[in-house]
Amino acid sequence: MKLIKDGHIIDPANSIDDIMDILIIDEKISKIEKNIEVKPEYEIINAKGLMVFPGLIDMHVHLREPGFEYKETIKTGLAAAAKGGFTTIACMPNTKPAIDERTIVEALDRKARGAKVNLKVIGAATKNIDSDQLTEMGDMKEAGIVAISNDGKPVKNAYITRRVLEYAKKFDLILIEHCEDESMANGGFIHEGYYSTILGLKGIPREAEDLIVARDIALAKMTGGKVHIAHISSKNSVDLVREAKKQGINITAEVTPQHLVLTDQAVESFDTSTKINPPFRSEQDREALIAGLIDGTIDMIATDHAPHARWEKEVEFAYAPFGVVGLETAVSLMYTKLVKTGIIKYSTLIEKMANNPGRIFNLGGELKIGNDADITLFDPNIEWIVNPDEFYSMGRNTPFKGWNLDGQVIHTIVKGDFALKNGKVI
Amino acid sequence: MLKAKDLLGLRTLSTDEMDEIMRVAIPMKDIIMRDIKKVPTLRGKSMATLFFENSTRTKSSFEIAAKYLSADCTNLAVSTSSVQKGETLIDTAITLEVMGIELFVMRHGASGAPHFLGRNTKARIINAGDGMNEHPTQGLLDMFTMKDKKGDLGNLTVTILGDVAHSRVARSNIWGLTKYGANVRVVGPETLLPIELQKMGVEVYTDVDKALKGADVVNVLRLQKERQSSGLLPSLVEYNKFWGLTSKRLELIKEDGIIMHPGPMNRGVEIMPEVYEDPRSVVDEQVTNGVAIRMALLFMMLGGKTSDEIN
């Protein structure tokens, strides 16, 4: 039994924004009230001065298992998640082999057994990611997958996407789409704009994203299936999603912390830790992403945590793999750059990092009596400097190295148990 | 003196620094014209060329510049076939560095490669062309030539004609010339003009006649023949018809205007043979000036002295 005492609880899903206590009994939230009476059997967690959030949920993480254990493992990835305040993360299936059948889903579950943080698995939509053959998504759903995706790529063409969406409806699986028209991207690797022009690096126009977003909206409308746009980056795509939502089409979207903070100017140094896909876009796009986040067009923030080995990133820009790590900086970065600056409210941050992913993917994400006691305690007064050498993740590839951030997660509680205690992963 | 360890591009160079390099290049050019083309200035200094892309002109130009100044120059022809290109690049450079190499002249197909290497070595680096980013020594020799022929760069209208999108020569010229306040025009088919180019401070044209009218300098870019197979151009013949520099189009530039080309030329594509042979063509002199500019840079970066000292 644990009693979280005197913390400032924020949970817009339950309209809570107040100093209250939370009592945890047997993995579950038992009470949320002011001044809960202290009993000797309670383990008291003094939350005075701390913010108390529903456990954060990240729907877009690359844990690299199986096949790329030199980049990240389930163990190190879940430790990084705990450090970042995430109580549930969902891992993408673009592994080797791809997570495209029940046995692999089960193998991952076995590997995650004993870990504190909840691991949820996203299954591939088509066999080996890039094929015409649908996966046994019903079978994988029984084994616990929470969504389907061919992340790294969109489903290969309109016809197969249509069939995936139709078939997935029976199992109520959302298709998470990496929206990039390959022919339009044409081997580019930064945003096509001023910086691609002056640096002589091949650009990916925002229309590469827009084309697939538009395709998928049309197909979601046609089939009634559900599409979730991964890491939206283009202002035009934000407009497309906004319009589709107005029409009642089943579409949701996520944005990464890095796209909300940085633009293609970051690439100027040719630092490979700024090479991501979709690329950092222009300031206008960044502003449109923030506007979309605020008006509800963009439902959630997801990290797209993509660890790589040091030697893979320490190469010429053109040859480096795409991706940055994000689990251990996400909430502090969002607090520092968006909440503390007054751009978004605390409640918006929690909607985007807990309530909405929880609701849309049926993973909890709110502080409700009877729910699993998945709770994140955040100290807004800590000032810290991002030092990748201290990461729990094996990935060191972050564009935020050396940044001064405010606020840090102190405790991460999953099913009533500490996954992170006093800043240390248990 | 150059402020930075490495010479990576004209984007990050000041006009003071560019002035200094061009000033030092003047006595260097005199050395080239002498009967005995050798001075002992850099005796005992060691440098290496690292060319990850094929080049005959630029590489020879640097080698000759090194020889005239008595520096020891090692040439490494580096294979590009290795998968772990970055590893090879750092490893190769560090191996040479621990053998005593103080300066690398580097050409690489990836934009930013010399920036990356520069962060990982103590040796100084001269960028001899990186991807589509910059070719600063070409930019400097072009400006040196323009200044020599036409005077103050700030008073000039310079038209850069051709495949700007893929050209590091164009980018270095644009950075350098706009810093001096020159009026820079770029012209080519829209498929070969990168997006938001006007933000670099240039006038953008697709009509070659308008772009050439009244120009003091026309700098013609080499057209890579593979552009016609990648959706950028229908054919070289059509390119020549609408964007090639012909004698007729030459009538549009100022009477005393000059014609430049970084070489090697595709005669009959971006430039007609009679244009190259026109008395206003300074293409050959550009090559000589290239050696002088490279001598100036080697002198400044290996000897660390200013122009007053060499005079």
XYZ file of C-alpha atoms in Angstrom:
737
model
C 0.000 0.000 0.000
C 1.375 3.339 -1.042
C 0.091 6.800 -0.314
C 1.173 9.620 -2.621
C 0.801 12.639 -0.396
C 0.316 16.320 -1.199
C 1.192 16.159 -4.879
C -0.316 18.460 -7.488
C -2.346 16.042 -9.569
C -3.057 16.828 -13.195
C -5.476 14.612 -15.054
C -7.736 16.428 -17.495
C -9.547 13.166 -18.312
C -10.984 13.312 -14.814
C -10.932 17.093 -14.529
C -8.347 17.036 -11.756
C -5.931 19.932 -11.314
C -5.416 20.157 -7.571
C -3.287 19.148 -4.591
C -4.590 15.740 -3.595
C -3.470 12.345 -2.353
C -3.605 8.995 -4.142
C -3.908 5.718 -2.294
C -2.643 2.607 -4.045
C -3.751 -0.820 -2.906
C -2.835 -4.050 -4.692
C -1.560 -2.498 -7.909
C -4.694 -0.383 -8.283
C -5.715 3.164 -7.580
C -7.932 2.934 -4.532
C -8.637 6.546 -3.623
C -7.980 10.017 -5.010
C -8.912 12.554 -2.360
C -7.674 15.500 -0.394
C -5.904 14.688 2.901
C -6.269 10.927 2.924
C -5.683 9.746 6.482
C -2.249 8.243 7.001
C -2.149 4.728 8.332
C 0.938 2.920 9.632
C 0.788 0.280 6.901
C 1.070 2.860 4.130
C 4.351 3.560 2.433
C 4.265 7.344 2.189
C 5.549 9.023 -0.951
C 5.979 12.686 -0.150
C 4.905 14.480 -3.303
C 4.953 17.988 -1.879
C 6.090 20.321 -4.666
C 5.804 17.543 -7.250
C 3.420 17.193 -10.161
C 1.521 13.920 -10.296
C 0.510 12.689 -13.738
C -1.254 9.617 -15.037
C 1.566 7.314 -16.181
C 2.873 8.555 -19.531
C 2.302 6.432 -22.634
C 4.515 6.392 -25.714
C 2.997 4.785 -28.794
C 6.114 5.008 -30.936
C 9.300 3.347 -29.727
C 11.939 1.265 -31.476
C 13.344 -1.295 -29.072
C 15.373 -3.015 -31.813
C 14.647 -6.538 -30.598
C 14.889 -8.961 -32.242
C 17.827 -8.463 -34.565
C 19.460 -5.200 -33.592
C 20.365 -5.820 -29.952
C 23.557 -3.801 -30.441
C 21.391 -0.664 -30.771
C 18.937 -1.257 -27.935
C 17.344 -4.131 -26.067
C 13.989 -4.522 -24.424
C 15.742 -4.253 -21.075
C 17.614 -1.018 -21.817
C 14.659 0.477 -23.673
C 12.277 -0.170 -20.809
C 14.810 1.274 -18.349
C 15.000 4.412 -20.495
C 11.193 4.525 -20.520
C 11.059 4.357 -16.715
C 13.628 7.163 -16.511
C 11.495 9.263 -18.826
C 8.319 8.708 -16.803
C 6.648 6.303 -19.233
C 4.617 3.536 -17.647
C 3.595 2.009 -20.989
C 5.416 2.002 -24.292
C 4.562 0.390 -27.595
C 7.335 -1.015 -29.751
C 7.393 -0.921 -33.533
C 7.676 -4.092 -35.617
C 10.469 -3.103 -38.039
C 12.908 -5.515 -36.467
C 14.767 -8.495 -37.922
C 12.776 -10.628 -38.285
C 9.842 -8.226 -38.343
C 7.202 -8.629 -35.643
C 4.740 -10.165 -38.061
C 3.454 -13.303 -36.345
C 2.219 -14.496 -33.012
C 5.387 -16.357 -31.983
C 7.463 -13.188 -32.166
C 4.895 -11.209 -30.188
C 4.971 -13.909 -27.540
C 8.768 -14.000 -27.527
C 8.869 -10.267 -26.838
C 6.360 -10.650 -24.026
C 8.547 -13.329 -22.477
C 11.578 -11.065 -22.735
C 9.713 -8.222 -21.070
C 8.512 -10.420 -18.228
C 9.775 -9.104 -14.920
C 10.285 -5.620 -16.358
C 8.468 -2.911 -14.456
C 7.329 -0.802 -17.403
C 4.469 -2.174 -19.516
C 5.586 -3.242 -22.949
C 2.954 -3.315 -25.651
C 3.698 -4.680 -29.085
C 2.678 -3.289 -32.467
C 2.449 -5.949 -35.150
C 3.337 -5.524 -38.809
C 0.446 -4.919 -41.184
C 1.994 -7.027 -43.954
C 4.466 -9.909 -43.774
C 8.121 -8.810 -43.641
C 6.813 -5.223 -43.577
C 7.077 -4.507 -47.280
C 4.891 -7.128 -48.934
C 1.448 -7.804 -50.363
C 0.575 -10.448 -47.778
C -1.511 -9.411 -44.787
C -0.222 -10.586 -41.414
C -2.267 -12.838 -39.163
C -3.354 -9.804 -37.249
C -6.233 -11.565 -35.520
C -3.853 -14.140 -34.116
C -1.404 -11.413 -33.086
C -4.227 -9.467 -31.466
C -4.998 -12.487 -29.319
C -1.330 -12.475 -28.334
C -1.654 -8.867 -27.265
C -0.753 -6.479 -30.071
C -2.248 -3.027 -29.643
C -1.994 -1.748 -33.222
C -0.564 -2.600 -36.629
C 2.058 -0.678 -38.560
C 4.746 -1.029 -41.200
C 6.657 1.837 -39.574
C 9.692 3.009 -41.439
C 7.452 2.845 -44.482
C 3.769 3.183 -45.233
C 1.787 0.149 -46.373
C 3.194 -0.308 -49.841
C 0.349 0.767 -52.065
C -3.230 1.992 -52.019
C -4.736 -1.397 -52.814
C -2.993 -3.254 -49.998
C -3.740 -0.396 -47.593
C -7.403 -0.678 -48.445
C -7.368 -4.405 -47.706
C -5.408 -3.948 -44.459
C -7.923 -1.375 -43.245
C -10.899 -3.535 -44.181
C -9.481 -6.657 -42.566
C -8.238 -4.916 -39.416
C -11.707 -3.598 -38.607
C -12.871 -6.931 -37.274
C -10.047 -6.904 -34.733
C -10.426 -3.230 -33.954
C -6.798 -2.575 -34.799
C -5.636 0.898 -35.742
C -3.174 1.146 -38.628
C -0.283 3.424 -37.644
C 1.155 4.908 -40.813
C 4.598 6.283 -41.528
C 3.524 8.612 -44.312
C 6.162 8.975 -46.975
C 5.700 8.578 -50.709
C 8.942 6.901 -51.666
C 9.084 8.180 -55.228
C 8.480 11.729 -54.030
C 11.108 11.426 -51.306
C 13.492 10.188 -54.030
C 16.336 9.291 -51.677
C 16.318 12.638 -49.873
C 17.221 12.958 -46.228
C 16.499 16.478 -44.974
C 13.533 18.782 -45.475
C 13.436 20.245 -48.975
C 13.706 23.950 -48.295
C 16.253 26.689 -47.718
C 18.656 24.450 -45.817
C 18.632 21.627 -48.371
C 19.337 24.283 -50.982
C 22.272 25.905 -49.227
C 23.806 22.727 -47.805
C 23.479 20.693 -50.980
C 21.788 17.848 -49.119
C 18.991 16.010 -50.910
C 15.593 17.165 -49.779
C 12.346 15.369 -48.971
C 9.484 17.742 -49.769
C 6.622 17.912 -47.299
C 4.405 16.700 -50.150
C 6.011 13.239 -49.767
C 4.140 13.056 -46.469
C 1.011 14.832 -47.679
C 0.430 12.388 -50.531
C 0.242 9.369 -48.233
C -1.771 11.235 -45.596
C -4.276 12.139 -48.325
C -4.280 8.559 -49.643
C -4.909 7.132 -46.191
C -7.661 9.618 -45.411
C -9.432 8.588 -48.612
C -9.037 4.921 -47.715
C -10.147 5.405 -44.103
C -13.236 7.105 -45.465
C -13.818 4.344 -47.993
C -13.350 1.436 -45.587
C -14.350 2.886 -42.233
C -11.019 1.603 -40.909
C -8.906 3.528 -38.425
C -5.686 5.278 -39.388
C -3.218 6.888 -37.019
C -0.665 9.188 -38.631
C 2.762 8.646 -37.087
C 5.163 11.538 -36.493
C 3.274 14.138 -38.522
C 5.672 16.839 -39.709
C 4.133 18.829 -42.559
C 1.815 21.804 -42.179
C -0.217 20.596 -45.157
C -0.695 17.215 -43.520
C -1.946 18.900 -40.347
C -4.536 20.695 -42.498
C -5.537 17.430 -44.182
C -6.029 15.673 -40.842
C -7.982 18.616 -39.427
C -10.333 18.564 -42.406
C -10.737 14.770 -42.268
C -11.623 14.921 -38.591
C -14.281 17.520 -39.369
C -15.803 15.043 -41.801
C -15.885 12.392 -39.096
C -13.281 10.142 -40.673
C -11.509 7.776 -38.248
C -8.139 9.440 -38.166
C -5.758 10.362 -35.367
C -2.234 11.731 -35.346
C 0.893 11.995 -33.267
C 3.839 14.394 -33.317
C 7.304 13.962 -31.845
C 8.851 16.288 -29.252
C 11.759 16.911 -31.606
C 9.532 18.131 -34.443
C 7.800 20.478 -31.991
C 11.106 22.019 -30.921
C 13.582 21.957 -33.805
C 13.539 22.974 -37.451
C 15.703 22.139 -40.442
C 18.107 24.839 -39.317
C 19.429 22.235 -36.867
C 20.941 20.348 -39.791
C 23.280 23.228 -40.613
C 26.109 21.673 -38.611
C 25.873 18.381 -40.564
C 25.460 16.715 -37.169
C 23.996 13.267 -37.827
C 21.988 13.420 -34.605
C 19.734 15.829 -36.511
C 19.048 13.273 -39.253
C 15.541 11.953 -38.749
C 12.666 10.788 -40.899
C 10.429 12.651 -41.437
C 13.036 15.399 -41.402
C 13.012 18.497 -39.257
C 10.910 20.886 -41.283
C 10.596 24.647 -41.560
C 9.566 27.079 -38.831
C 6.135 27.406 -40.511
C 5.643 23.660 -40.231
C 6.744 23.680 -36.600
C 4.237 26.421 -35.832
C 1.488 24.460 -37.603
C 2.341 21.379 -35.526
C 1.983 23.362 -32.309
C -1.310 24.848 -33.524
C -2.533 21.352 -34.428
C -1.527 20.068 -31.026
C -3.442 22.848 -29.321
C -6.630 22.616 -31.414
C -6.808 18.839 -31.105
C -5.941 17.939 -34.688
C -2.878 16.177 -33.299
C -3.967 13.791 -30.581
C -0.725 12.815 -28.968
C 2.992 13.229 -28.529
C 5.084 10.145 -29.262
C 8.867 9.994 -29.174
C 9.799 7.820 -32.179
C 12.687 6.755 -29.932
C 15.152 5.358 -32.474
C 18.465 4.314 -30.946
C 21.499 3.613 -33.113
C 25.006 2.488 -32.301
C 27.602 5.232 -32.030
C 29.581 3.999 -34.993
C 26.511 4.034 -37.205
C 25.924 7.717 -36.535
C 29.595 8.765 -36.602
C 29.731 8.893 -40.378
C 29.115 11.383 -43.155
C 25.591 12.817 -42.988
C 24.412 11.041 -46.138
C 25.396 7.622 -44.824
C 23.997 7.883 -41.295
C 20.772 6.060 -40.403
C 17.677 8.114 -39.566
C 16.546 8.561 -35.992
C 17.104 10.031 -32.551
C 16.475 8.719 -29.055
C 13.749 10.436 -27.093
C 12.418 8.518 -24.105
C 14.645 10.189 -21.532
C 14.216 13.764 -22.710
C 10.597 13.907 -23.941
C 8.623 15.131 -20.977
C 11.321 17.525 -19.724
C 11.739 18.940 -23.212
C 7.991 19.429 -23.634
C 7.721 21.000 -20.188
C 10.656 23.353 -20.794
C 9.798 24.405 -24.328
C 5.995 24.308 -24.357
C 4.528 24.378 -20.859
C 6.952 26.649 -19.038
C 6.908 29.071 -21.942
C 3.110 29.235 -21.771
C 2.557 27.821 -25.259
C 0.496 24.905 -23.967
C -1.088 24.165 -20.613
C -0.017 21.411 -18.260
C -3.361 19.776 -18.919
C -2.682 19.731 -22.676
C 0.672 18.055 -22.069
C -1.011 15.315 -20.044
C -3.792 14.843 -22.580
C -1.171 14.358 -25.293
C 1.199 12.165 -23.331
C -1.223 10.055 -21.273
C -4.994 10.550 -21.648
C -5.283 10.448 -25.425
C -2.910 7.584 -26.242
C -4.557 5.700 -23.381
C -8.057 6.313 -24.700
C -7.337 5.784 -28.401
C -5.310 2.592 -27.949
C -7.259 1.339 -24.942
C -4.306 1.481 -22.557
C -5.643 3.403 -19.572
C -3.814 6.685 -19.308
C -5.926 8.279 -16.603
C -6.066 8.402 -12.824
C -9.293 6.580 -12.109
C -10.252 4.493 -9.136
C -9.880 0.812 -9.991
C -7.356 1.473 -12.767
C -3.822 0.126 -12.609
C -1.755 2.457 -10.445
C 0.425 3.774 -13.308
C 1.608 7.148 -12.089
C 4.416 9.564 -12.981
C 5.804 12.035 -10.452
C 7.536 15.021 -11.972
C 9.612 17.675 -10.210
C 9.282 20.908 -12.214
C 12.006 22.623 -10.183
C 14.931 20.430 -11.179
C 17.302 22.009 -13.701
C 19.478 19.601 -15.579
C 21.766 19.319 -18.580
C 21.212 16.575 -21.127
C 24.210 14.251 -20.991
C 23.748 11.254 -23.300
C 26.484 9.345 -21.438
C 24.074 9.102 -18.513
C 21.219 7.638 -20.568
C 19.815 4.248 -19.686
C 19.185 3.768 -23.393
C 22.067 2.337 -25.400
C 21.405 5.051 -27.958
C 23.306 8.316 -27.541
C 21.968 9.919 -30.697
C 20.158 12.999 -29.453
C 20.100 16.505 -30.906
C 19.568 17.836 -27.371
C 22.997 17.001 -25.981
C 24.124 19.798 -23.669
C 20.686 21.444 -23.550
C 19.532 22.920 -20.245
C 16.147 21.499 -19.391
C 13.733 22.157 -16.579
C 11.812 19.504 -14.741
C 12.563 15.839 -14.420
C 10.695 12.675 -13.551
C 11.482 11.544 -9.989
C 9.333 8.458 -9.575
C 7.676 6.230 -12.144
C 5.131 3.903 -10.594
C 3.747 0.992 -12.609
C 0.989 -1.182 -11.172
C 1.758 0.261 -7.769
C 5.436 -0.629 -7.933
C 8.404 1.695 -8.455
C 9.985 1.434 -11.905
C 11.929 4.608 -11.129
C 12.572 5.747 -7.576
C 14.305 9.014 -6.738
C 15.529 9.250 -10.315
C 17.071 5.772 -10.321
C 15.690 2.908 -12.398
C 14.739 -0.027 -10.153
C 45.001 34.728 -40.996
C 42.071 32.384 -41.288
C 39.948 32.222 -38.173
C 38.878 28.609 -38.387
C 41.064 25.507 -38.407
C 39.521 24.250 -41.633
C 38.589 25.866 -44.921
C 35.168 24.325 -45.450
C 33.298 26.849 -47.536
C 32.821 30.475 -48.453
C 29.601 30.568 -46.479
C 31.604 30.764 -43.274
C 34.426 32.989 -44.563
C 34.486 36.757 -44.086
C 35.330 39.219 -46.852
C 38.470 40.090 -44.850
C 39.576 36.495 -45.037
C 38.718 36.209 -48.725
C 40.548 39.482 -49.433
C 43.585 38.142 -47.627
C 43.596 34.887 -49.611
C 43.272 36.762 -52.903
C 46.011 39.173 -51.854
C 48.400 36.316 -51.082
C 47.497 34.701 -54.422
C 48.989 37.635 -56.369
C 52.660 36.961 -55.504
C 51.897 33.233 -55.838
C 50.796 33.786 -59.405
C 54.128 35.492 -60.041
C 55.919 32.352 -58.890
C 53.951 30.292 -61.425
C 55.071 32.662 -64.193
C 58.737 32.381 -63.255
C 61.289 30.297 -65.030
C 62.098 28.399 -61.863
C 58.756 27.660 -60.273
C 59.825 26.677 -56.827
C 60.211 28.430 -53.508
C 61.321 26.773 -50.284
C 58.556 28.346 -48.206
C 56.846 25.132 -47.074
C 59.908 22.863 -47.031
C 59.439 20.149 -44.439
C 55.662 20.576 -44.297
C 53.519 17.526 -44.978
C 50.106 17.350 -46.546
C 47.927 14.763 -48.196
C 45.158 14.768 -50.754
C 42.199 12.530 -49.953
C 40.004 12.228 -53.005
C 36.943 10.054 -52.534
C 35.647 11.202 -55.904
C 37.476 11.231 -59.185
C 39.167 14.468 -60.108
C 42.042 15.297 -62.354
C 42.011 19.077 -62.425
C 41.514 20.013 -58.812
C 43.792 17.279 -57.550
C 46.589 18.211 -59.962
C 46.110 21.870 -59.123
C 46.657 21.210 -55.415
C 49.607 18.897 -56.099
C 51.274 21.473 -58.305
C 50.596 24.192 -55.746
C 52.248 22.040 -53.067
C 55.257 21.318 -55.287
C 55.856 24.977 -56.143
C 55.927 25.743 -52.429
C 58.144 22.701 -51.627
C 55.599 21.010 -49.357
C 55.589 17.209 -49.346
C 52.301 15.996 -50.737
C 51.026 12.435 -50.441
C 48.160 11.420 -52.686
C 45.695 8.891 -51.478
C 43.230 7.475 -53.934
C 40.546 6.280 -51.605
C 38.095 3.586 -52.508
C 34.468 4.449 -52.037
C 33.317 0.862 -52.095
C 33.557 0.237 -48.356
C 30.223 0.076 -46.601
C 31.430 1.757 -43.430
C 32.494 4.860 -45.264
C 32.662 7.048 -42.185
C 34.920 4.640 -40.381
C 37.223 4.461 -43.348
C 37.292 8.230 -43.613
C 38.222 8.893 -39.978
C 40.559 5.924 -39.801
C 42.352 6.874 -42.996
C 42.800 10.460 -41.905
C 43.975 9.610 -38.410
C 46.441 7.058 -39.736
C 47.994 9.746 -41.924
C 47.806 12.303 -39.164
C 49.825 10.179 -36.758
C 52.406 9.806 -39.519
C 52.808 13.563 -39.415
C 50.395 14.917 -42.025
C 49.414 18.460 -41.054
C 46.862 19.277 -43.726
C 44.345 17.337 -45.781
C 42.918 18.404 -49.092
C 39.701 16.506 -49.319
C 37.082 15.802 -51.944
C 34.070 13.721 -51.068
C 30.719 12.903 -52.629
C 28.771 13.583 -49.433
C 27.941 17.162 -48.452
C 29.405 17.908 -45.030
C 32.040 15.143 -45.122
C 34.978 17.556 -44.546
C 33.047 19.212 -41.701
C 32.669 15.796 -40.146
C 36.331 14.925 -40.621
C 37.421 18.314 -39.314
C 35.685 17.667 -36.019
C 37.636 14.435 -35.677
C 41.187 15.466 -36.607
C 43.750 17.961 -35.433
C 45.121 18.357 -38.949
C 43.742 21.235 -40.987
C 41.385 20.529 -43.846
C 40.801 22.223 -47.159
C 37.523 21.261 -48.757
C 38.192 20.467 -52.406
C 34.495 19.854 -53.037
C 31.903 18.125 -50.849
C 28.821 16.685 -52.502
C 26.575 19.456 -53.711
C 27.572 21.754 -50.852
C 30.693 23.807 -51.593
C 33.874 23.992 -53.606
C 35.486 26.970 -51.893
C 38.794 27.012 -53.770
C 36.870 27.121 -57.056
C 34.758 29.959 -55.704
C 37.877 31.841 -54.662
C 39.654 31.344 -57.965
C 36.540 32.457 -59.821
C 36.302 35.625 -57.755
C 40.055 36.196 -58.066
C 39.677 35.978 -61.836
C 36.639 38.291 -61.894
C 38.417 40.813 -59.694
C 41.528 40.676 -61.850
C 39.558 41.202 -65.059
C 36.685 43.398 -63.953
C 37.695 45.094 -60.711
C 35.562 45.588 -57.612
C 33.303 42.563 -57.140
C 30.624 44.725 -55.560
C 30.001 46.483 -58.887
C 29.534 43.339 -60.952
C 26.518 41.556 -62.333
C 27.374 37.859 -62.466
C 25.142 35.317 -64.186
C 25.532 31.705 -63.114
C 24.110 29.518 -65.853
C 23.113 25.882 -65.589
C 22.601 23.075 -63.115
C 22.596 25.099 -59.902
C 20.820 22.368 -57.920
C 23.685 19.910 -58.151
C 26.531 22.422 -58.242
C 28.894 23.075 -55.378
C 30.674 25.580 -57.619
C 27.467 27.601 -57.857
C 26.959 27.605 -54.097
C 30.499 28.764 -53.342
C 30.239 31.471 -55.987
C 26.913 32.655 -54.590
C 28.160 32.811 -50.988
C 31.349 34.609 -51.939
C 29.926 37.066 -54.447
C 26.877 38.058 -52.413
C 29.169 38.855 -49.470
C 30.902 41.403 -51.665
C 27.558 42.832 -52.742
C 27.718 41.602 -56.334
C 24.450 41.318 -58.221
C 24.165 37.573 -58.742
C 21.720 36.020 -61.175
C 21.127 32.318 -61.550
C 19.424 30.747 -64.521
C 18.503 27.271 -65.654
C 15.490 25.025 -66.123
C 13.316 24.993 -63.011
C 14.123 21.321 -62.456
C 17.749 22.307 -61.880
C 17.084 25.292 -59.619
C 16.690 24.332 -55.967
C 13.794 25.597 -53.873
C 14.038 28.946 -52.030
C 17.172 29.897 -53.954
C 16.265 33.600 -53.872
C 16.767 33.513 -50.105
C 20.488 33.214 -50.824
C 20.314 36.760 -52.132
C 20.261 35.999 -55.851
C 17.903 36.774 -58.711
C 16.390 33.616 -60.146
C 15.595 33.259 -63.860
C 14.508 30.480 -66.163
C 14.849 32.664 -69.265
C 18.480 32.695 -70.249
C 18.240 35.795 -72.450
C 16.881 37.907 -69.606
C 19.491 36.563 -67.215
C 22.381 37.331 -69.555
C 21.355 40.843 -70.494
C 23.972 43.319 -69.354
C 25.994 40.819 -67.327
C 29.670 41.511 -66.592
C 30.410 37.858 -66.056
C 28.745 34.670 -67.188
C 29.852 31.598 -65.282
C 28.682 28.459 -67.084
C 28.204 25.304 -65.010
C 29.036 21.844 -66.196
C 25.977 19.721 -66.900
C 26.218 16.106 -65.750
C 24.925 13.941 -68.567
C 22.969 11.635 -66.244
C 20.511 14.468 -65.483
C 18.509 13.525 -68.568
C 17.794 10.031 -67.235
C 16.536 11.143 -63.823
C 13.482 13.146 -64.787
C 15.250 16.499 -64.722
C 15.796 17.095 -68.417
C 14.348 15.673 -71.622
C 17.607 15.727 -73.579
C 20.984 17.414 -73.878
C 19.965 18.753 -77.275
C 16.962 20.542 -75.808
C 19.094 21.797 -72.937
C 21.526 23.296 -75.419
C 18.704 24.857 -77.377
C 17.221 26.726 -74.428
C 20.087 27.135 -71.951
C 23.335 26.543 -73.807
C 25.727 29.488 -74.121
C 25.889 30.255 -77.828
C 27.574 33.090 -79.720
C 24.176 34.635 -80.286
C 23.342 34.698 -76.602
C 26.802 36.038 -75.881
C 25.754 39.253 -77.627
C 23.502 39.959 -74.654
C 26.262 40.315 -72.068
C 28.281 43.503 -71.745
C 30.729 44.109 -74.542
C 33.628 43.725 -72.141
C 31.975 40.946 -70.194
C 33.878 37.723 -69.518
C 33.036 34.031 -69.923
C 33.963 31.496 -67.285
C 33.594 27.745 -66.843
C 34.969 25.561 -64.042
C 35.725 22.743 -66.486
C 35.699 20.159 -67.804
C 33.415 21.482 -70.539
C 30.730 19.622 -72.456
C 31.101 21.381 -75.754
C 27.800 21.509 -77.596
C 25.829 21.079 -74.373
C 26.220 23.930 -71.902
C 28.726 25.850 -73.989
C 29.477 26.062 -77.699
C 33.115 25.663 -78.810
C 33.198 29.125 -80.354
C 32.204 30.677 -77.036
C 35.166 29.034 -75.330
C 37.364 30.382 -78.134
C 35.933 33.901 -77.839
C 38.604 36.434 -76.762
C 36.462 37.237 -73.730
C 36.745 33.664 -72.449
C 38.992 33.433 -69.379
C 38.602 29.687 -68.878
C 42.315 28.919 -69.207
C 43.299 31.733 -66.917
C 40.928 30.359 -64.300
C 43.056 27.216 -64.257
C 46.262 29.168 -63.665
C 44.573 31.249 -60.997
C 43.421 28.037 -59.365
C 47.014 27.067 -58.675
C 47.735 30.547 -57.277
C 44.723 30.466 -54.939
C 45.644 26.987 -53.724
C 49.254 28.055 -53.164
C 47.951 30.996 -51.131
C 45.807 28.734 -48.981
C 48.528 26.155 -48.431
C 50.892 28.940 -47.489
C 48.418 30.488 -45.045
C 47.311 27.203 -43.549
C 50.662 25.416 -43.359
C 52.897 28.433 -42.832
C 50.412 30.533 -40.919
C 51.761 33.819 -42.244
C 50.031 36.873 -43.640
C 50.474 38.544 -46.993
C 52.761 41.241 -45.556
C 55.268 38.587 -44.609
C 55.457 37.030 -48.061
C 55.847 40.419 -49.696
